[in-house]
Coordinates of C-alpha atoms in Angstrom, one line a residue:
Chain A
X15 CA -6.9 19.3 -30.9
X16 CA -10.1 21.0 -32.1
X17 CA -10.8 20.4 -35.8
X18 CA -13.4 21.9 -38.1
X19 CA -14.3 21.1 -41.7
X20 CA -15.0 24.2 -43.7
X21 CA -16.2 25.3 -47.1
X22 CA -14.8 28.8 -47.8
X23 CA -16.0 31.0 -50.6
X24 CA -13.6 33.9 -51.5
X25 CA -14.9 37.0 -53.2
X26 CA -13.0 37.9 -56.4
X27 CA -11.4 41.0 -54.9
X28 CA -9.5 39.2 -52.2
X29 CA -8.2 36.0 -53.9
X30 CA -4.8 37.6 -54.3
X31 CA -4.2 37.8 -50.6
X32 CA -2.3 35.2 -48.6
X33 CA -5.3 34.4 -46.3
X34 CA -4.5 30.9 -45.3
X35 CA -1.0 31.9 -44.4
X36 CA -2.4 34.5 -42.0
X37 CA -4.5 31.8 -40.4
X38 CA -1.3 29.9 -39.6
X39 CA 0.8 32.9 -38.7
X40 CA -1.6 35.0 -36.7
X41 CA -3.9 32.5 -35.2
X42 CA -1.6 29.5 -34.7
X43 CA -3.8 27.1 -36.7
X44 CA -3.0 24.2 -38.9
X45 CA -4.8 23.4 -42.1
X46 CA -5.4 20.6 -44.5
X47 CA -6.7 21.7 -47.9
X48 CA -9.0 19.0 -49.4
X49 CA -10.2 20.9 -52.5
X50 CA -9.4 24.3 -53.9
X51 CA -10.4 26.2 -57.0
X52 CA -9.0 29.7 -56.8
X53 CA -8.2 31.7 -60.0
X54 CA -6.9 35.3 -60.2
X55 CA -9.7 37.8 -60.4
X56 CA -12.5 35.2 -59.9
X57 CA -14.5 34.0 -57.0
X58 CA -12.7 31.1 -55.3
X59 CA -13.8 28.1 -53.3
X60 CA -11.8 26.0 -50.9
X61 CA -12.7 23.0 -48.7
X62 CA -10.3 22.6 -45.8
X63 CA -9.9 21.2 -42.3
X64 CA -8.8 23.8 -39.8
X65 CA -7.4 22.7 -36.5
X66 CA -6.0 24.3 -33.4
X67 CA -7.2 25.6 -30.0
X68 CA -10.9 26.2 -30.1
X69 CA -10.5 29.8 -29.1
X70 CA -8.0 30.3 -32.0
X71 CA -10.2 28.5 -34.4
X72 CA -13.1 30.9 -33.6
X73 CA -10.8 33.9 -33.9
X74 CA -9.6 32.7 -37.2
X75 CA -13.1 32.2 -38.5
X76 CA -14.0 35.7 -37.4
X77 CA -11.0 37.0 -39.3
X78 CA -12.2 35.2 -42.4
X79 CA -15.8 36.6 -42.1
X80 CA -14.4 40.1 -41.5
X81 CA -12.6 39.8 -44.9
X82 CA -15.9 38.9 -46.6
X83 CA -15.2 35.2 -46.9
X84 CA -18.3 33.1 -46.7
X85 CA -17.7 30.4 -44.1
X86 CA -19.8 27.2 -44.0
X87 CA -19.0 24.2 -41.9
X88 CA -18.9 20.7 -43.4
X89 CA -20.9 18.1 -41.6
X90 CA -18.8 16.1 -39.2
X91 CA -19.4 13.1 -37.1
X92 CA -18.0 11.7 -33.9
X93 CA -16.8 8.1 -34.0
X94 CA -15.8 6.0 -31.0
X95 CA -12.6 4.0 -31.3
X96 CA -13.8 0.8 -29.7
X97 CA -10.2 -0.5 -29.2
X98 CA -9.4 2.5 -27.0
X99 CA -12.5 3.0 -25.0
X100 CA -12.1 1.7 -21.4
X101 CA -15.8 2.2 -20.5
X102 CA -15.1 4.5 -17.6
X103 CA -17.9 7.0 -18.1
X104 CA -16.1 10.3 -17.8
X105 CA -17.5 11.5 -21.2
X106 CA -21.1 11.3 -19.9
X107 CA -20.3 14.3 -17.7
X108 CA -20.2 16.6 -20.7
X109 CA -22.4 15.1 -23.3
X110 CA -25.3 17.5 -23.7
X111 CA -27.6 15.3 -25.8
X112 CA -27.4 12.0 -24.0
X113 CA -25.7 10.3 -27.0
X114 CA -23.2 9.0 -24.4
X115 CA -24.7 7.3 -21.5
X116 CA -24.1 4.5 -19.0
X117 CA -26.1 1.3 -19.3
X118 CA -27.0 0.8 -15.6
X119 CA -27.2 -3.0 -16.0
X120 CA -23.8 -3.6 -17.4
X121 CA -22.2 -0.2 -16.5
X122 CA -20.9 -0.1 -20.1
X123 CA -20.7 3.3 -21.8
X124 CA -23.1 3.3 -24.7
X125 CA -22.7 5.7 -27.7
X126 CA -25.7 6.4 -29.8
X127 CA -24.5 8.3 -33.0
X128 CA -28.1 9.2 -33.9
X129 CA -28.4 11.4 -30.8
X130 CA -24.9 13.0 -31.3
X131 CA -24.8 16.7 -32.3
X132 CA -21.0 16.6 -33.0
X133 CA -20.4 19.3 -30.4
X134 CA -17.0 17.6 -29.7
X135 CA -17.0 18.1 -25.9
X136 CA -16.4 14.4 -25.4
X137 CA -13.2 14.5 -27.5
X138 CA -11.0 16.1 -24.9
X139 CA -13.1 14.9 -21.9
X140 CA -12.1 11.3 -22.8
X141 CA -9.0 10.4 -20.9
X142 CA -7.8 7.9 -23.5
X143 CA -8.9 10.0 -26.5
X144 CA -11.2 7.3 -27.9
X145 CA -13.7 9.8 -29.4
X146 CA -12.6 10.9 -32.8
X147 CA -13.9 13.6 -35.2
X148 CA -14.3 12.7 -38.8
X149 CA -15.6 14.8 -41.7
X150 CA -18.6 13.3 -43.5
X151 CA -16.8 12.6 -46.7
X152 CA -20.0 12.5 -48.8
X153 CA -20.6 16.2 -47.9
X154 CA -17.4 17.2 -49.7
Chain B
X5 CA -9.2 -17.8 17.1
X6 CA -11.8 -19.9 18.9
X7 CA -14.6 -17.5 18.2
X8 CA -14.9 -18.5 14.5
X9 CA -17.1 -21.4 13.4
X10 CA -15.3 -21.6 10.0
X11 CA -11.5 -21.7 10.0
X12 CA -9.3 -22.1 7.0
X13 CA -5.6 -21.5 6.4
X14 CA -3.8 -20.3 3.3
X15 CA -2.1 -23.7 3.1
X16 CA -5.4 -25.5 3.0
X17 CA -6.8 -23.1 0.4
X18 CA -3.7 -23.5 -1.7
X19 CA -3.9 -27.2 -1.5
X20 CA -7.5 -27.0 -2.8
X21 CA -6.3 -24.7 -5.7
X22 CA -3.6 -27.3 -6.6
X23 CA -6.1 -30.0 -6.7
X24 CA -8.4 -27.9 -8.8
X25 CA -11.1 -28.0 -6.1
X26 CA -11.1 -24.5 -4.8
X27 CA -14.3 -22.5 -5.0
X28 CA -13.4 -19.1 -6.4
X29 CA -15.9 -16.4 -7.0
X30 CA -15.8 -12.7 -7.9
X31 CA -16.6 -10.0 -5.3
X32 CA -19.8 -9.3 -7.2
X33 CA -20.9 -13.0 -7.0
X34 CA -19.8 -13.1 -3.3
X35 CA -22.3 -10.2 -2.5
X36 CA -25.1 -12.4 -3.8
X37 CA -23.9 -15.5 -2.0
X38 CA -23.6 -13.8 1.4
X39 CA -27.0 -12.2 1.0
X40 CA -28.5 -15.6 0.2
X41 CA -26.9 -17.9 2.7
X42 CA -25.2 -15.6 5.3
X43 CA -21.5 -15.1 6.0
X44 CA -21.0 -18.4 7.9
X45 CA -22.3 -20.6 5.2
X46 CA -20.6 -18.5 2.5
X47 CA -17.3 -18.9 4.3
X48 CA -17.8 -22.7 4.3
X49 CA -18.7 -22.7 0.6
X50 CA -16.2 -20.1 -0.8
X51 CA -12.4 -20.3 -0.6
X52 CA -11.4 -17.2 -2.6
X53 CA -13.0 -13.9 -3.6
X54 CA -11.4 -12.0 -6.4
X55 CA -11.6 -8.2 -6.7
X56 CA -10.6 -5.7 -9.4
X57 CA -10.2 -2.0 -10.2
X58 CA -9.2 -0.2 -13.4
X59 CA -8.8 3.5 -13.1
X60 CA -6.3 6.4 -13.6
X61 CA -4.0 6.1 -10.6
X62 CA -1.6 8.9 -10.1
X63 CA 1.4 8.0 -8.0
X64 CA 2.5 5.3 -10.5
X65 CA 5.7 4.9 -12.4
X66 CA 8.5 2.6 -13.5
X67 CA 12.1 1.9 -12.4
X68 CA 14.2 1.3 -15.5
X69 CA 17.8 0.4 -16.0
X70 CA 18.6 1.1 -19.7
X71 CA 22.0 -0.7 -19.7
X72 CA 25.6 0.4 -19.7
X73 CA 26.8 2.0 -22.9
X74 CA 30.3 2.0 -24.5
X75 CA 31.9 4.3 -23.6
X76 CA 30.1 4.5 -20.3
X77 CA 27.7 7.3 -19.2
X78 CA 26.5 8.4 -15.8
X79 CA 23.2 9.9 -16.9
X80 CA 22.4 13.2 -15.3
X81 CA 19.2 14.1 -17.2
X82 CA 17.2 11.5 -19.1
X83 CA 14.1 11.8 -21.4
X84 CA 12.0 9.1 -22.9
X85 CA 10.0 10.2 -25.9
X86 CA 10.7 13.7 -24.6
X87 CA 9.3 13.0 -21.2
X88 CA 11.8 13.7 -18.4
X89 CA 12.6 10.8 -16.1
X90 CA 14.3 11.1 -12.7
X91 CA 18.0 10.2 -13.1
X92 CA 19.3 10.9 -9.7
X93 CA 19.6 7.2 -8.8
X94 CA 22.7 5.6 -10.4
X95 CA 24.6 5.7 -13.7
X96 CA 21.8 4.2 -15.9
X97 CA 18.9 3.8 -13.4
X98 CA 15.9 6.1 -13.8
X99 CA 12.4 6.5 -12.5
X100 CA 9.7 7.5 -14.9
X101 CA 6.6 9.0 -13.2
X102 CA 3.2 8.6 -14.7
X103 CA 2.1 12.3 -14.3
X104 CA 5.3 13.8 -15.9
X105 CA 4.2 15.7 -19.0
X106 CA 6.3 15.8 -22.2
X107 CA 9.0 18.5 -21.8
X108 CA 7.6 21.0 -24.3
X109 CA 3.9 20.5 -23.2
X110 CA 2.0 23.8 -23.2
X111 CA 0.5 22.7 -19.8
X112 CA -2.3 25.0 -18.8
X113 CA -1.0 28.0 -20.6
X114 CA -4.0 27.9 -22.9
X115 CA -6.6 26.7 -20.4
X116 CA -7.7 24.0 -20.2
X117 CA -4.6 22.1 -21.3
X118 CA -4.9 18.8 -23.0
X119 CA -1.8 17.0 -21.6
X120 CA -1.8 14.6 -24.6
X121 CA 1.5 12.8 -23.7
X122 CA 3.3 12.0 -20.5
X123 CA 5.0 9.4 -18.4
X124 CA 2.0 7.2 -18.3
X125 CA 1.8 7.2 -22.1
X126 CA 5.5 6.2 -22.4
X127 CA 4.9 3.3 -20.0
X128 CA 2.0 2.2 -22.1
X129 CA 4.0 2.5 -25.3
X130 CA 6.8 0.4 -23.8
X131 CA 4.4 -2.3 -22.6
X132 CA 2.7 -2.2 -26.1
X133 CA 6.2 -3.1 -27.6
X134 CA 6.6 0.3 -29.3
X135 CA 10.0 1.9 -29.9
X136 CA 10.8 4.7 -27.4
X137 CA 13.4 7.3 -28.0
X138 CA 15.8 7.7 -25.1
X139 CA 18.1 10.7 -24.7
X140 CA 20.6 11.1 -21.8
X141 CA 23.0 13.8 -21.0
X142 CA 25.9 13.7 -18.5
X143 CA 28.7 15.8 -17.2
X144 CA 31.4 13.2 -17.7
X145 CA 33.6 11.5 -15.1
X146 CA 36.8 9.3 -15.3
X147 CA 34.7 6.1 -15.0
X148 CA 31.8 7.4 -17.0
X149 CA 33.3 9.7 -19.7
X150 CA 30.4 9.9 -22.1
X151 CA 28.4 13.1 -22.1
X152 CA 25.5 12.3 -24.5
X153 CA 23.6 9.2 -25.5
X154 CA 20.6 8.8 -27.8
X155 CA 19.0 5.5 -28.7
X156 CA 15.7 3.9 -29.7
X157 CA 14.8 1.4 -27.0
X158 CA 12.1 -1.2 -26.6
X159 CA 10.9 -2.9 -23.4
X160 CA 12.3 -6.2 -24.7
X161 CA 15.9 -4.7 -25.0
X162 CA 15.9 -3.1 -21.5
X163 CA 17.9 -5.1 -19.0
X164 CA 15.4 -4.2 -16.2
X165 CA 12.0 -2.5 -16.0
X166 CA 9.5 -2.7 -13.1
X167 CA 6.3 -0.9 -12.5
X168 CA 6.5 0.4 -8.9
X169 CA 3.5 2.5 -7.8
X170 CA 3.8 4.4 -4.5
X171 CA 0.1 4.7 -4.2
X172 CA -2.6 2.6 -5.8
X173 CA -5.9 0.9 -5.0
X174 CA -7.3 3.8 -2.8
X175 CA -9.8 2.3 -0.4
X176 CA -12.8 4.5 -1.2
X177 CA -12.7 8.0 -2.7
X178 CA -14.7 11.2 -2.6
X179 CA -17.7 11.8 -4.9
X180 CA -16.9 15.2 -6.4
X181 CA -19.3 18.1 -7.2
X182 CA -18.8 21.7 -8.2
X183 CA -20.8 24.3 -6.3
X184 CA -19.3 27.3 -8.2
X185 CA -20.9 28.9 -11.3
X186 CA -18.1 27.9 -13.7
X187 CA -17.1 24.6 -15.1
X188 CA -14.0 23.2 -13.3
X189 CA -11.4 20.7 -14.6
X190 CA -10.1 18.4 -11.9
X191 CA -8.5 15.0 -11.4
X192 CA -12.0 13.9 -10.7
X193 CA -13.0 14.8 -14.3
X194 CA -15.0 17.7 -15.6
X195 CA -17.4 19.2 -13.1
X196 CA -20.1 21.4 -14.5
X197 CA -21.3 24.4 -12.4
X198 CA -24.0 24.4 -9.7
X199 CA -23.6 20.6 -9.0
X200 CA -24.7 19.6 -12.5
X201 CA -22.8 16.3 -12.2
X202 CA -21.3 14.2 -9.4
X203 CA -18.2 12.2 -10.3
X204 CA -17.0 9.2 -8.4
X205 CA -13.9 7.0 -8.8
X206 CA -14.3 3.6 -7.2
X207 CA -15.5 0.3 -8.4
X208 CA -17.7 -0.1 -5.2
X209 CA -18.4 -3.7 -4.4
X210 CA -15.6 -4.9 -6.7
X211 CA -12.9 -2.6 -5.3
X212 CA -10.1 -4.5 -3.6
X213 CA -9.6 -2.6 -0.3
X214 CA -13.3 -2.1 0.3
X215 CA -13.7 -5.9 0.5
X216 CA -11.1 -6.3 3.2
X217 CA -11.7 -3.0 5.0
X218 CA -9.3 -3.6 7.9
X219 CA -6.7 -5.3 5.8
X220 CA -6.9 -8.5 7.7
X221 CA -5.9 -10.7 4.8
X222 CA -4.0 -8.2 2.5
X223 CA -0.5 -7.5 3.7
X224 CA 3.1 -7.0 2.6
X225 CA 3.9 -9.7 0.1
X226 CA 0.4 -10.4 -1.0
X227 CA 0.5 -11.6 -4.7
X228 CA -1.9 -9.6 -6.9
X229 CA -3.0 -8.9 -10.5
X230 CA -1.1 -5.8 -11.6
X231 CA -1.2 -4.6 -15.2
X232 CA -2.1 -8.0 -16.5
X233 CA 0.8 -9.7 -14.7
X234 CA 1.4 -11.1 -11.3
X235 CA 2.6 -8.4 -8.9
X236 CA 3.0 -7.8 -5.2
X237 CA 2.0 -5.5 -2.4
X238 CA 5.2 -4.2 -0.9
X239 CA 4.1 -1.6 1.6
X240 CA 1.3 0.8 2.5
X241 CA 0.9 3.5 -0.1
X242 CA 1.5 7.2 0.4
X243 CA -1.4 8.9 2.3
X244 CA -2.4 5.5 3.7
X245 CA -4.8 6.0 6.6
X246 CA -6.5 3.3 8.7
X247 CA -8.0 5.8 11.2
X248 CA -11.0 6.8 9.2
X249 CA -14.7 7.1 9.9
X250 CA -16.5 3.8 9.2
X251 CA -19.9 2.3 8.9
X252 CA -21.1 -0.2 11.5
X253 CA -20.0 -3.0 9.2
X254 CA -16.5 -1.5 9.0
X255 CA -16.5 0.1 5.5
X256 CA -14.6 3.4 5.4
X257 CA -16.7 6.5 4.6
X258 CA -13.7 8.5 3.3
X259 CA -10.4 7.8 1.5
X260 CA -8.6 5.3 3.7
X261 CA -6.0 2.6 3.1
X262 CA -3.7 2.6 0.1
X263 CA -1.1 0.2 -1.3
X264 CA 2.4 0.4 -2.7
X265 CA 2.7 -2.3 -5.4
X266 CA 5.3 -3.7 -7.7
X267 CA 5.4 -5.9 -10.8
X268 CA 7.6 -6.8 -13.7
X269 CA 6.7 -4.4 -16.6
X270 CA 8.0 -6.9 -19.1
X271 CA 5.2 -9.3 -18.3
X272 CA 2.4 -6.7 -18.4
X273 CA -0.3 -6.2 -21.0
X274 CA -1.1 -2.8 -22.7
X275 CA -4.8 -3.4 -22.1
X276 CA -4.2 -2.9 -18.3
X277 CA -1.6 -0.2 -18.4
X278 CA -3.0 2.8 -20.3
X279 CA -1.7 6.4 -20.4
X280 CA -4.4 9.0 -19.7
X281 CA -4.9 12.7 -20.4
X282 CA -7.1 14.8 -18.0
X283 CA -8.3 18.1 -19.5
X284 CA -7.0 21.0 -17.5
X285 CA -5.3 18.7 -14.9
X286 CA -2.5 16.6 -16.3
X287 CA -1.6 13.2 -17.5
X288 CA -1.7 9.9 -15.6
X289 CA -1.8 6.1 -15.9
X290 CA -4.8 3.9 -15.8
X291 CA -3.7 0.8 -13.9
X292 CA -5.5 -2.6 -13.7
X293 CA -5.2 -4.1 -10.2
X294 CA -7.0 -7.0 -8.6
X295 CA -6.5 -8.7 -5.2
X296 CA -7.6 -12.2 -4.2
X297 CA -9.1 -12.4 -0.7
X298 CA -8.7 -15.8 1.0
X299 CA -12.0 -16.6 2.9
X300 CA -10.4 -17.7 6.2
X301 CA -13.5 -17.3 8.3
X302 CA -17.0 -15.9 8.5
X303 CA -15.7 -12.4 9.3
X304 CA -13.7 -12.2 6.1
X305 CA -16.7 -13.6 4.2
X306 CA -18.9 -10.9 5.8
X307 CA -16.6 -8.1 4.6
X308 CA -16.1 -9.6 1.2
X309 CA -19.8 -9.8 0.9
X310 CA -20.4 -6.1 1.4
X311 CA -22.5 -4.8 -1.6
X312 CA -22.9 -1.5 -3.2
X313 CA -25.7 -0.7 -0.8
X314 CA -23.3 -1.3 2.2
X315 CA -20.5 0.9 0.8
X316 CA -20.6 4.7 1.1
X317 CA -18.7 7.8 0.3
X318 CA -19.0 11.5 1.0
X319 CA -20.0 14.2 -1.5
X320 CA -17.3 16.9 -1.6
X321 CA -17.2 20.3 -3.3
X322 CA -14.1 20.6 -5.5
X323 CA -14.6 24.3 -6.5
X324 CA -14.0 25.8 -3.0
X325 CA -13.8 23.2 -0.2
X326 CA -11.3 20.8 -1.6
X327 CA -8.7 23.3 -2.8
X328 CA -9.0 25.2 0.5
X329 CA -8.7 22.1 2.6
X330 CA -12.1 22.6 4.1
X331 CA -13.3 19.3 5.6
X332 CA -17.0 19.5 4.8
X333 CA -19.3 17.2 2.9
X334 CA -22.7 17.5 1.3
X335 CA -24.0 14.2 2.3
X336 CA -23.1 10.5 2.4
X337 CA -24.2 8.4 -0.5
X338 CA -24.0 4.7 -1.2
X339 CA -22.4 3.1 -4.3
X340 CA -25.8 1.6 -5.1
X341 CA -27.2 5.2 -5.4
X342 CA -24.1 6.3 -7.4
X343 CA -24.4 3.4 -9.8
X344 CA -28.2 4.1 -10.3
X345 CA -27.3 7.2 -12.2
X346 CA -28.5 9.9 -9.8
X347 CA -28.1 11.1 -6.2
X348 CA -29.7 13.8 -4.2
X349 CA -27.5 16.7 -3.2
X350 CA -28.8 19.9 -1.5
X351 CA -32.4 18.7 -2.3
X352 CA -31.5 18.5 -6.0
X353 CA -31.3 15.5 -8.2
X354 CA -27.7 15.2 -9.6
X355 CA -26.7 12.9 -12.4
X356 CA -23.7 10.7 -11.4
X357 CA -20.6 10.0 -13.6
X358 CA -18.3 7.1 -13.0
X359 CA -14.6 7.8 -13.8
X360 CA -13.4 4.4 -12.8
X361 CA -14.3 1.6 -15.2
X362 CA -16.6 -0.9 -13.6
X363 CA -16.7 -3.0 -16.8
X364 CA -12.9 -3.4 -16.7
X365 CA -12.8 -4.0 -12.9
X366 CA -15.2 -6.9 -13.4
X367 CA -13.0 -8.2 -16.2
X368 CA -10.0 -8.2 -13.9
X369 CA -11.9 -10.0 -11.1
X370 CA -12.9 -12.7 -13.8
X371 CA -9.3 -13.0 -15.0
X372 CA -8.0 -13.4 -11.5
X373 CA -10.7 -16.0 -10.8
X374 CA -9.6 -17.9 -13.9
X375 CA -5.9 -17.8 -12.9
X376 CA -6.7 -19.2 -9.4
X377 CA -9.2 -21.8 -10.6
X378 CA -6.6 -23.1 -13.1
X379 CA -3.9 -23.2 -10.5
X380 CA -1.8 -20.6 -12.3
X381 CA -1.8 -18.4 -9.2
X382 CA -1.6 -19.5 -5.6
X383 CA -2.4 -17.3 -2.7
X384 CA 0.3 -15.9 -0.5
X385 CA 0.7 -15.5 3.2
X386 CA 1.7 -11.9 3.9
X387 CA 5.1 -11.5 5.6
X388 CA 3.9 -8.6 7.7
X389 CA 0.8 -6.5 8.1
X390 CA 0.3 -3.2 6.4
X391 CA 1.2 -0.5 9.1
X392 CA -1.8 0.1 11.3
X393 CA -3.5 -3.2 10.4
X394 CA -3.7 -6.6 12.1
X395 CA -3.7 -9.7 10.0
X396 CA -5.7 -12.9 10.8
X397 CA -3.4 -15.8 11.6
X398 CA -2.9 -17.7 8.3
X399 CA -1.2 -20.9 9.3
X400 CA -2.7 -22.0 12.6
X401 CA -6.1 -23.7 12.3
X402 CA -6.9 -23.5 16.0

């Protein structure tokens, strides 16, 4: 499941519309609201996680932008669940930055978070789903 | 058997294991020993070589009997955590296949599908001691009147559960590339366009059947490491093929022999039986499997000493050739090259990607070595050869 952390800024003229409902209904997305300040007739702000199929997420974001919602992504990071990783190496096929690589001496899969761009390609490439997406909480 | 300078029998090796005097080494260590002292001396020094592999292995599954209910039921359709099991066996006997997706899985409708849960995951959950939800429906008979049954089950409560895998431990496998201009999603992992990566699926010098390439010691009845427990080889696996192209030293260049294996699910460890999800392909089960090779003579030692530079596979295009059954390869590469991180294909340097865990394969070989050294596992004399193979005599010393 593709997940994105978002900061949404709603212009005053559209805060009365059921926008999040449309994301669920029309784009088959699920959401988790982390923070929201939305008052009638005033500009609103909402921090949420939006998840679903990547294609649906990008369609949903386009819908928001077309409405005039300002969309910013919250920084997110990829963590490896060490209990789950079996050190096969399948993730290294898709990692574009070399953050995931195979140590040729030990054949262990090494994860260097400093080189990770949080593109999330490894999340579904991992056969045991050991790569997890987390929002950087301090960014909220 | 006069031609051998070193001759040992299983009985002699087992006697040494019982006395705690057997020399047991991993296949990786054996490669070094044979390189240093040669196969004859290695055969004198070493009694047992342990191998291992840990990789998704389709054609795996479990036979389960979930126990008679009151009133009785002759289950007609059965689901475990929503995953359909095959119920056409007997009243409460089922077979749960590793690659069966959960019933309402979207499959590849939105491509590439994620296949997050399936038979392999249920088997893992059972082995991990988790509760699994069982649902059975039936049409009702005089002797089995019940038409529906639902229950939470755990492995401990099941009267009977065995892992029985129709095809495991493939002796060698293709190295996969994609020569098309779009990413493809295969059982060999994700293959980026224009041969941007080359995926391979074998533990090379640790892989069980590559270390006894003619199956001269491994046969029906051979006791093995399976899923963390002791299991057995019970027959050749599906697609088993002994008539393959080989190197001068006997190592197959293509997928060759396979094994059907069995073991008690109740004794297994969730570390070695893990459900897997393959993007755009389906779900499966990663199985830990290791086989001890008794070093009966210098020929067995020579084979067991084959290293990554002696073991080869072919590079196959999975975009066009494989799905269309075209038998063509883009070169032969050694496991030493594959493990180095790059190979040369069509005059281009291609990064290699392992999809079988060498780290875990090594761990299995070490565990097996430990079991044998401590006398917790004795070697077995096969009751019959795998079809198409010839076993060395095990009892006679002369």
